[in-house]
Short mmCIF file of C-alpha atoms in Angstrom, two decimals:
data_model
loop_
_atom_site.label_atom_id
_atom_site.label_comp_id
_atom_site.label_asym_id
_atom_site.label_seq_id
_atom_site.Cartn_x
_atom_site.Cartn_y
_atom_site.Cartn_z
CA MET A 1 157.83 -128.72 -61.74
CA LYS A 2 158.05 -125.84 -64.46
CA ALA A 3 158.54 -126.83 -68.17
CA GLU A 4 162.32 -125.51 -68.41
CA TYR A 5 162.80 -126.75 -64.59
CA GLN A 6 162.90 -130.40 -66.80
CA TYR A 7 165.34 -129.64 -69.59
CA LEU A 8 167.71 -128.39 -66.74
CA VAL A 9 167.33 -131.28 -64.45
CA ALA A 10 168.18 -133.11 -67.77
CA LYS A 11 171.44 -130.63 -68.95
CA LEU A 12 172.59 -131.20 -65.23
CA GLN A 13 171.74 -135.31 -65.21
CA ARG A 14 174.40 -134.56 -69.31
CA ALA A 15 176.83 -133.38 -67.22
CA LEU A 16 177.41 -135.60 -64.77
CA ALA A 17 177.56 -138.33 -67.33
CA GLU A 18 179.51 -136.36 -69.30
CA ASP A 19 181.85 -134.61 -67.60
CA PRO A 20 185.02 -136.68 -67.37
CA ARG A 21 185.84 -135.82 -63.35
CA VAL A 22 182.32 -137.52 -62.31
CA ASN A 23 181.64 -139.50 -65.02
CA VAL A 24 178.81 -141.26 -63.31
CA LEU A 25 175.47 -142.08 -65.50
CA ASP A 26 173.14 -142.75 -63.11
CA ILE A 27 172.83 -140.12 -60.83
CA LYS A 28 169.44 -138.88 -59.88
CA VAL A 29 169.11 -134.93 -60.15
CA MET A 30 166.04 -133.44 -58.52
CA MET A 31 164.63 -130.19 -58.05
CA VAL A 32 162.98 -129.45 -54.96
CA ALA A 33 161.55 -125.78 -53.75
CA GLU A 34 164.50 -124.65 -56.29
CA LYS A 35 166.82 -126.90 -54.93
CA ILE A 36 168.96 -129.14 -56.82
CA HIS A 37 169.70 -132.96 -54.84
CA LEU A 38 171.97 -135.42 -56.13
CA THR A 39 171.50 -138.32 -54.89
CA GLY A 40 172.72 -142.26 -55.84
CA GLN A 41 176.37 -143.59 -55.37
CA VAL A 42 179.60 -142.58 -56.58
CA ALA A 43 182.91 -144.39 -55.77
CA ASN A 44 184.56 -142.36 -53.89
CA GLU A 45 184.77 -138.78 -52.74
CA GLU A 46 186.85 -136.88 -54.79
CA HIS A 47 183.73 -137.91 -57.06
CA LYS A 48 181.34 -136.94 -54.71
CA MET A 49 183.21 -133.31 -54.34
CA ALA A 50 183.79 -133.16 -57.93
CA ALA A 51 179.17 -133.55 -58.90
CA THR A 52 178.50 -130.45 -57.06
CA LYS A 53 181.27 -128.40 -59.18
CA VAL A 54 179.25 -129.78 -62.19
CA ALA A 55 176.52 -129.27 -60.60
CA LEU A 56 177.81 -125.51 -59.56
CA LEU A 57 178.92 -124.70 -62.95
CA VAL A 58 175.92 -126.55 -64.86
CA LEU A 59 173.40 -124.59 -62.95
CA PRO A 60 175.32 -121.23 -60.86
CA ASP A 61 172.00 -119.70 -59.37
CA LEU A 62 170.72 -123.16 -57.74
CA GLU A 63 171.29 -124.00 -54.33
CA ILE A 64 172.95 -128.09 -54.68
CA ARG A 65 171.80 -130.56 -52.18
CA ASN A 66 174.72 -133.45 -52.58
CA GLU A 67 173.01 -136.23 -50.78
CA LEU A 68 175.20 -138.74 -53.27
CA THR A 69 176.89 -142.01 -50.58
CA VAL A 70 180.27 -143.68 -51.40
CA LEU A 71 179.45 -147.18 -51.77
CA SER A 72 181.21 -149.63 -49.33
CA VAL A 73 183.18 -152.42 -50.63
CA GLY A 74 183.10 -155.65 -48.21
CA ALA A 75 184.74 -159.06 -48.53
CA PRO A 76 183.15 -161.90 -51.08
CA ALA A 77 180.10 -163.47 -49.34
CA GLN A 78 180.02 -167.54 -50.34
CA PRO A 79 180.34 -169.04 -52.97
CA GLU A 80 177.31 -170.18 -54.50
CA ALA A 81 176.80 -173.45 -55.96
CA ILE A 82 176.41 -174.03 -60.22
CA ILE A 83 175.66 -177.00 -60.29
CA ASP A 84 175.71 -178.80 -63.93
CA MET B 1 184.91 -177.81 -59.12
CA ILE B 2 185.99 -174.72 -60.95
CA ARG B 3 185.77 -171.56 -58.47
CA ILE B 4 185.35 -168.61 -59.98
CA ALA B 5 185.63 -165.22 -58.44
CA THR B 6 184.22 -162.18 -60.77
CA ILE B 7 182.66 -158.38 -60.84
CA ALA B 8 182.33 -156.05 -63.48
CA ASP B 9 182.30 -151.62 -62.82
CA VAL B 10 184.87 -151.42 -60.81
CA HIS B 11 184.75 -147.93 -62.27
CA PHE B 12 189.13 -147.38 -61.84
CA SER B 13 190.53 -143.83 -61.84
CA GLN B 14 193.93 -143.18 -59.66
CA THR B 15 191.42 -142.33 -56.52
CA THR B 16 190.59 -145.55 -56.41
CA ASP B 17 193.97 -147.30 -56.12
CA GLY B 18 194.52 -149.53 -53.39
CA LEU B 19 190.52 -149.82 -52.62
CA LEU B 20 190.25 -153.40 -53.68
CA ARG B 21 193.88 -154.54 -53.37
CA PRO B 22 192.95 -156.28 -49.59
CA TYR B 23 190.83 -158.67 -50.90
CA TRP B 24 192.09 -159.67 -54.97
CA SER B 25 195.72 -160.83 -53.35
CA SER B 26 193.72 -163.16 -50.88
CA LEU B 27 191.30 -164.79 -54.23
CA HIS B 28 193.60 -166.97 -55.22
CA GLU B 29 192.70 -169.12 -51.60
CA CYS B 30 188.93 -169.53 -53.23
CA ALA B 31 188.59 -169.04 -57.17
CA ASP B 32 190.50 -170.38 -59.44
CA LEU B 33 190.48 -167.66 -62.33
CA PHE B 34 188.94 -163.98 -62.70
CA LEU B 35 186.35 -162.55 -64.40
CA ILE B 36 185.84 -159.03 -65.29
CA GLY B 37 182.57 -158.25 -66.22
CA GLY B 38 183.37 -154.80 -67.86
CA ASP B 39 183.73 -151.12 -66.75
CA LEU B 40 187.11 -151.16 -65.61
CA THR B 41 187.28 -147.76 -65.69
CA THR B 42 186.12 -144.73 -65.14
CA HIS B 43 186.18 -143.74 -68.79
CA GLY B 44 188.58 -145.77 -70.27
CA GLY B 45 191.93 -143.26 -70.05
CA ALA B 46 194.98 -144.49 -70.10
CA ASP B 47 195.86 -143.89 -66.83
CA GLN B 48 192.95 -145.33 -65.04
CA VAL B 49 193.74 -148.47 -66.90
CA ALA B 50 197.31 -148.15 -65.75
CA ALA B 51 196.29 -148.08 -62.00
CA LEU B 52 193.24 -150.71 -62.68
CA ALA B 53 196.63 -152.73 -63.86
CA ARG B 54 198.90 -152.43 -60.94
CA GLU B 55 195.73 -153.51 -58.73
CA LEU B 56 195.78 -156.58 -60.58
CA SER B 57 198.79 -157.69 -60.37
CA TYR B 58 198.05 -158.37 -56.63
CA VAL B 59 195.81 -161.78 -58.12
CA ARG B 60 197.37 -164.70 -58.24
CA VAL B 61 194.99 -166.55 -60.99
CA PRO B 62 194.41 -165.79 -64.51
CA ILE B 63 192.12 -162.59 -65.09
CA VAL B 64 189.91 -162.75 -68.32
CA ALA B 65 188.04 -159.61 -68.52
CA VAL B 66 185.37 -157.37 -71.45
CA LEU B 67 185.75 -154.19 -71.92
CA GLY B 68 182.28 -152.54 -70.97
CA ASN B 69 181.38 -148.61 -71.89
CA HIS B 70 182.96 -146.44 -69.68
CA ASP B 71 185.29 -148.27 -71.30
CA TYR B 72 185.15 -146.77 -74.76
CA HIS B 73 184.42 -143.65 -73.41
CA SER B 74 188.08 -141.86 -74.15
CA ASN B 75 188.20 -143.95 -77.88
CA GLN B 76 191.45 -145.15 -76.17
CA ASP B 77 190.39 -148.41 -75.85
CA LYS B 78 192.64 -150.02 -77.94
CA GLU B 79 195.03 -148.72 -75.80
CA VAL B 80 193.42 -150.00 -73.33
CA ARG B 81 193.21 -153.19 -74.22
CA LYS B 82 197.08 -153.44 -74.47
CA ILE B 83 198.06 -151.56 -71.35
CA LEU B 84 195.78 -154.98 -70.00
CA GLU B 85 197.15 -157.65 -72.15
CA ALA B 86 200.71 -156.06 -71.25
CA ALA B 87 199.48 -156.84 -67.51
CA GLY B 88 198.39 -160.31 -68.12
CA VAL B 89 194.65 -160.00 -68.69
CA ILE B 90 193.09 -161.47 -71.58
CA VAL B 91 190.67 -159.38 -73.36
CA LEU B 92 187.78 -161.16 -74.95
CA GLU B 93 185.75 -159.34 -77.58
CA GLY B 94 184.18 -162.34 -79.60
CA THR B 95 186.48 -163.81 -78.85
CA ASN B 96 187.30 -167.80 -76.88
CA THR B 97 190.15 -169.08 -74.24
CA THR B 98 190.24 -171.72 -72.41
CA PHE B 99 191.80 -173.35 -68.94
CA THR B 100 192.39 -176.73 -67.29
CA ILE B 101 192.10 -176.90 -63.58
CA GLY B 102 192.73 -180.07 -62.39
CA ALA B 103 191.54 -182.46 -63.80
CA GLU B 104 188.34 -180.46 -65.92
CA SER B 105 188.46 -177.66 -68.48
CA ILE B 106 186.44 -174.63 -69.34
CA GLY B 107 186.18 -172.01 -71.95
CA ILE B 108 185.27 -168.06 -71.62
CA ALA B 109 183.44 -166.83 -74.43
CA GLY B 110 182.72 -163.02 -74.10
CA THR B 111 181.98 -159.58 -75.51
CA SER B 112 181.31 -156.16 -74.67
CA GLY B 113 177.45 -156.43 -75.83
CA PHE B 114 175.48 -153.37 -76.35
CA GLY B 115 171.77 -152.23 -76.65
CA GLY B 116 168.82 -152.62 -78.16
CA GLY B 117 166.06 -154.68 -75.41
CA PHE B 118 164.48 -157.60 -74.74
CA ALA B 119 162.14 -159.17 -76.08
CA GLY B 120 158.56 -158.03 -77.32
CA ALA B 121 160.30 -154.28 -76.43
CA CYS B 122 162.82 -154.09 -78.21
CA GLY B 123 164.66 -152.14 -81.02
CA SER B 124 164.71 -153.53 -85.05
CA SER B 125 167.18 -153.22 -87.75
CA PHE B 126 164.93 -151.02 -89.26
CA GLY B 127 164.58 -146.78 -90.10
CA GLU B 128 167.15 -144.85 -89.95
CA PRO B 129 170.92 -146.35 -90.77
CA GLU B 130 171.84 -145.02 -87.06
CA MET B 131 168.87 -147.39 -86.37
CA LYS B 132 170.44 -149.67 -88.22
CA ALA B 133 173.36 -149.53 -86.64
CA PHE B 134 172.81 -149.35 -83.77
CA ILE B 135 171.05 -153.03 -83.84
CA GLY B 136 173.56 -153.81 -86.45
CA HIS B 137 176.23 -153.59 -84.35
CA THR B 138 174.21 -156.01 -81.19
CA GLU B 139 173.37 -158.42 -83.74
CA ARG B 140 177.32 -158.87 -85.07
CA LEU B 141 178.10 -159.28 -81.28
CA ALA B 142 175.57 -161.87 -80.46
CA ASN B 143 176.99 -163.65 -83.72
CA SER B 144 180.28 -163.61 -82.17
CA LEU B 145 179.20 -164.84 -79.40
CA GLU B 146 177.58 -167.35 -80.23
CA ALA B 147 180.52 -168.72 -82.53
CA ALA B 148 183.13 -168.33 -80.01
CA LEU B 149 180.53 -169.75 -77.12
CA SER B 150 179.83 -173.29 -80.11
CA ASP B 151 183.67 -173.22 -80.68
CA LEU B 152 184.85 -174.34 -77.45
CA LYS B 153 185.04 -178.25 -76.06
CA THR B 154 185.41 -177.49 -72.62
CA ASP B 155 183.92 -179.10 -69.80
CA PHE B 156 182.86 -175.99 -68.26
CA ARG B 157 181.83 -172.70 -71.00
CA VAL B 158 180.72 -169.49 -69.32
CA ALA B 159 179.80 -165.93 -71.08
CA LEU B 160 181.39 -163.16 -69.85
CA LEU B 161 179.10 -160.01 -71.16
CA HIS B 162 178.97 -156.37 -69.77
CA TYR B 163 175.54 -155.72 -71.38
CA SER B 164 172.45 -158.00 -69.46
CA PRO B 165 171.06 -160.43 -72.05
CA VAL B 166 168.11 -160.48 -70.14
CA LYS B 167 165.63 -158.66 -68.08
CA ASP B 168 165.65 -160.11 -64.40
CA THR B 169 169.16 -158.63 -63.84
CA ILE B 170 168.18 -155.06 -64.50
CA THR B 171 165.04 -155.13 -62.50
CA GLY B 172 165.43 -152.30 -59.86
CA GLU B 173 166.40 -150.58 -63.29
CA ARG B 174 164.28 -147.50 -64.70
CA LEU B 175 162.01 -149.32 -67.43
CA GLU B 176 162.69 -146.23 -69.93
CA ILE B 177 166.70 -147.14 -70.27
CA TYR B 178 165.52 -150.74 -70.27
CA PRO B 179 167.06 -150.37 -74.42
CA PHE B 180 170.17 -149.66 -73.23
CA LEU B 181 171.15 -151.87 -70.72
CA GLY B 182 171.56 -154.96 -73.33
CA SER B 183 169.12 -157.10 -75.52
CA TYR B 184 168.38 -160.26 -75.56
CA LEU B 185 170.11 -161.77 -78.74
CA PHE B 186 173.04 -162.28 -76.49
CA ALA B 187 170.64 -164.62 -74.30
CA GLU B 188 168.74 -166.80 -77.59
CA ALA B 189 172.48 -167.19 -78.84
CA VAL B 190 173.75 -168.76 -75.56
CA ASP B 191 170.43 -170.73 -74.87
CA ARG B 192 171.59 -172.26 -78.23
CA THR B 193 174.58 -173.20 -77.81
CA GLY B 194 174.38 -173.59 -74.02
CA ALA B 195 176.56 -172.64 -71.29
CA ASP B 196 176.75 -172.84 -67.02
CA LEU B 197 177.01 -169.72 -66.43
CA ILE B 198 176.88 -165.74 -67.85
CA ILE B 199 177.97 -163.14 -66.04
CA HIS B 200 177.40 -159.21 -66.71
CA GLY B 201 177.61 -156.17 -64.65
CA HIS B 202 176.48 -152.50 -66.68
CA ALA B 203 172.83 -152.60 -64.83
CA HIS B 204 174.26 -150.69 -61.15
CA HIS B 205 170.62 -150.64 -59.71
CA GLY B 206 169.59 -154.86 -61.32
CA GLN B 207 169.59 -157.59 -58.89
CA GLU B 208 171.87 -160.37 -58.93
CA LYS B 209 170.37 -163.61 -60.04
CA GLY B 210 168.60 -164.45 -63.36
CA ILE B 211 168.25 -166.96 -65.88
CA THR B 212 167.98 -167.09 -69.49
CA ALA B 213 164.73 -168.38 -71.56
CA GLY B 214 166.39 -171.90 -72.23
CA GLY B 215 167.23 -172.09 -67.97
CA VAL B 216 171.69 -170.90 -67.94
CA PRO B 217 172.15 -168.54 -64.80
CA VAL B 218 173.19 -165.27 -65.51
CA ARG B 219 174.61 -163.62 -62.55
CA ASN B 220 174.79 -159.27 -62.55
CA VAL B 221 178.39 -159.11 -60.55
CA ALA B 222 177.89 -155.07 -61.25
CA LEU B 223 179.72 -153.81 -58.22
CA PRO B 224 176.84 -151.29 -57.09
CA VAL B 225 175.15 -154.61 -57.22
CA LEU B 226 177.09 -156.92 -55.24
CA ARG B 227 178.74 -154.91 -52.12
CA ARG B 228 181.16 -157.35 -52.80
CA ALA B 229 184.63 -156.93 -53.71
CA TYR B 230 183.70 -160.32 -55.57
CA ALA B 231 181.22 -163.41 -56.57
CA ILE B 232 182.51 -166.64 -56.27
CA TYR B 233 180.74 -169.36 -57.86
CA ASN B 234 181.88 -173.12 -57.83
CA LEU B 235 180.85 -175.29 -61.43
CA GLU B 236 180.33 -178.35 -60.43
CA LYS B 237 178.54 -181.25 -62.46
CA ALA B 238 175.51 -182.94 -61.58
CA ALA B 239 177.26 -186.59 -60.51
CA HIS B 240 180.36 -184.96 -58.44
CA SER B 241 178.68 -182.33 -56.48
CA SER B 242 180.27 -181.46 -53.62
CA THR B 243 176.99 -180.25 -51.68
CA GLY B 244 174.91 -184.00 -53.14
CA ALA B 245 172.09 -181.70 -54.06
CA ALA B 246 169.74 -182.74 -56.48
CA GLN B 247 170.36 -182.80 -60.15
CA GLY B 248 170.42 -179.45 -61.82
CA SER B 249 169.03 -177.26 -58.81
CA GLY B 250 171.33 -175.55 -57.59
CA ALA B 251 172.68 -174.50 -53.71
CA ILE B 252 174.46 -172.62 -51.67
CA SER B 253 177.76 -174.44 -50.76
CA GLU B 254 179.51 -173.95 -47.84
CA SER B 255 183.87 -174.06 -47.95
CA PRO B 256 185.77 -173.36 -45.46
CA ARG B 257 186.19 -170.27 -43.86
CA THR B 258 189.48 -168.04 -45.89
CA SER B 259 190.13 -165.04 -45.64
CA CYS B 260 188.17 -164.48 -48.80
CA ASN B 261 184.99 -165.00 -47.20
CA THR B 262 185.27 -163.45 -43.76
CA ALA B 263 181.71 -161.33 -43.51
CA ALA B 264 184.16 -158.21 -41.99
CA GLU B 265 182.99 -155.47 -43.90
CA ILE B 266 185.21 -152.97 -44.61
CA SER B 267 183.84 -149.28 -45.73
CA ALA B 268 185.80 -147.34 -48.52
CA SER B 269 184.33 -143.98 -46.82
#
C-alpha cells in the first residue's frame, strides 16, 4: 500500500469516530485494490448508511464498500451465580 | 441472593428508541437491580439521553449507571447526568449507593474510569503536563473508587466502571489500544478493599469474563460482547448457596424460565 494510503485510512477511521452521524470508534477501514472496505458492527441501519456518507466526504475519489453489520440483540441468557 | 441485571455500551440515539424496551420491561422478573456500565449514548447529546430515559422508564427496578467516554463527547455530561437523575437513575462518579433487598444489603461504588494501561505496560505520571494529567486523572478516579468501596458496609459490594480494570476482558482488542481501554489501577484499588464483582464496558471486542489478581470476578457487559439485552449475575453467599456449589466456586445456576431468559432471538435489523 502506498505510504499516503495509510494516512487516508487513518483519516477516515478518525472521521468515522468523530463525525456525530456515526461516532463509532472501532470501524475497521481497509484499502484493497483502491477500494475502501468498512467492516465492523454498528447499532442500526442509520449508522451504517451514515458511515458511507462520511466515507464519501472524506475520500470522494474512491469506491466505498460498506460491509458493516448491524448488531443483533437477543434475550438475556441464563443467570450466572457469583458466590462469595 | 441478590440478582443484578447489567449492560454497557448501548450507545443510544433517537434511532435506537424502542429497541431494548421489550426486554427491559420484563427485567424485574429476574433482577433486583439494573446496572449500566457507561456509553449510554452515541455522543452525549441531551436528545439522545432523553431517548434513553424514555426507554428506561419501562424498567421497574432501581437503576444505577456510570458515564462512558461517549457520554462526555459533546461536553454536555452535566446535562446528561441531570436528565438521567430526573428519570430516577442513580449516576455514580467516585460515589456509592446502597440497597436492601430482602434480608441482604448491597453497595455499588462507581466511576467511569479512564485509561493508562495494565501492569507491566502502563503509562506513568511523567513527562509533559498532558501526560501527567492523563495518568493523574486515572489515579484520582482509582483513589475515589477505593474510597467509595471501602465506605460500604454491606453484605455484597460491586464496583461499576466503564473502562476495564484488567486485561482478561479486553482480550480480542488490538494490543496497540490497550492503554486506552482501561487501567490496572482500578483492579488494584478493588483488590485493596475487596468486592464481590466488577462490571465494566468499553471494550466491544473483548471477552465477558475475567478476574483480578486478588480473585475478584470481572465481567465485560458491553452490548457488542454480550449480544443480549443484558446479563444477569446472581450474588450469593457461599453458606446459603442455592446451587449447593462448593464454597468460593462459581457456578451457573438454573432459574425458572421466565420471559427474562427465553432463548428467542430477535434481530435488530
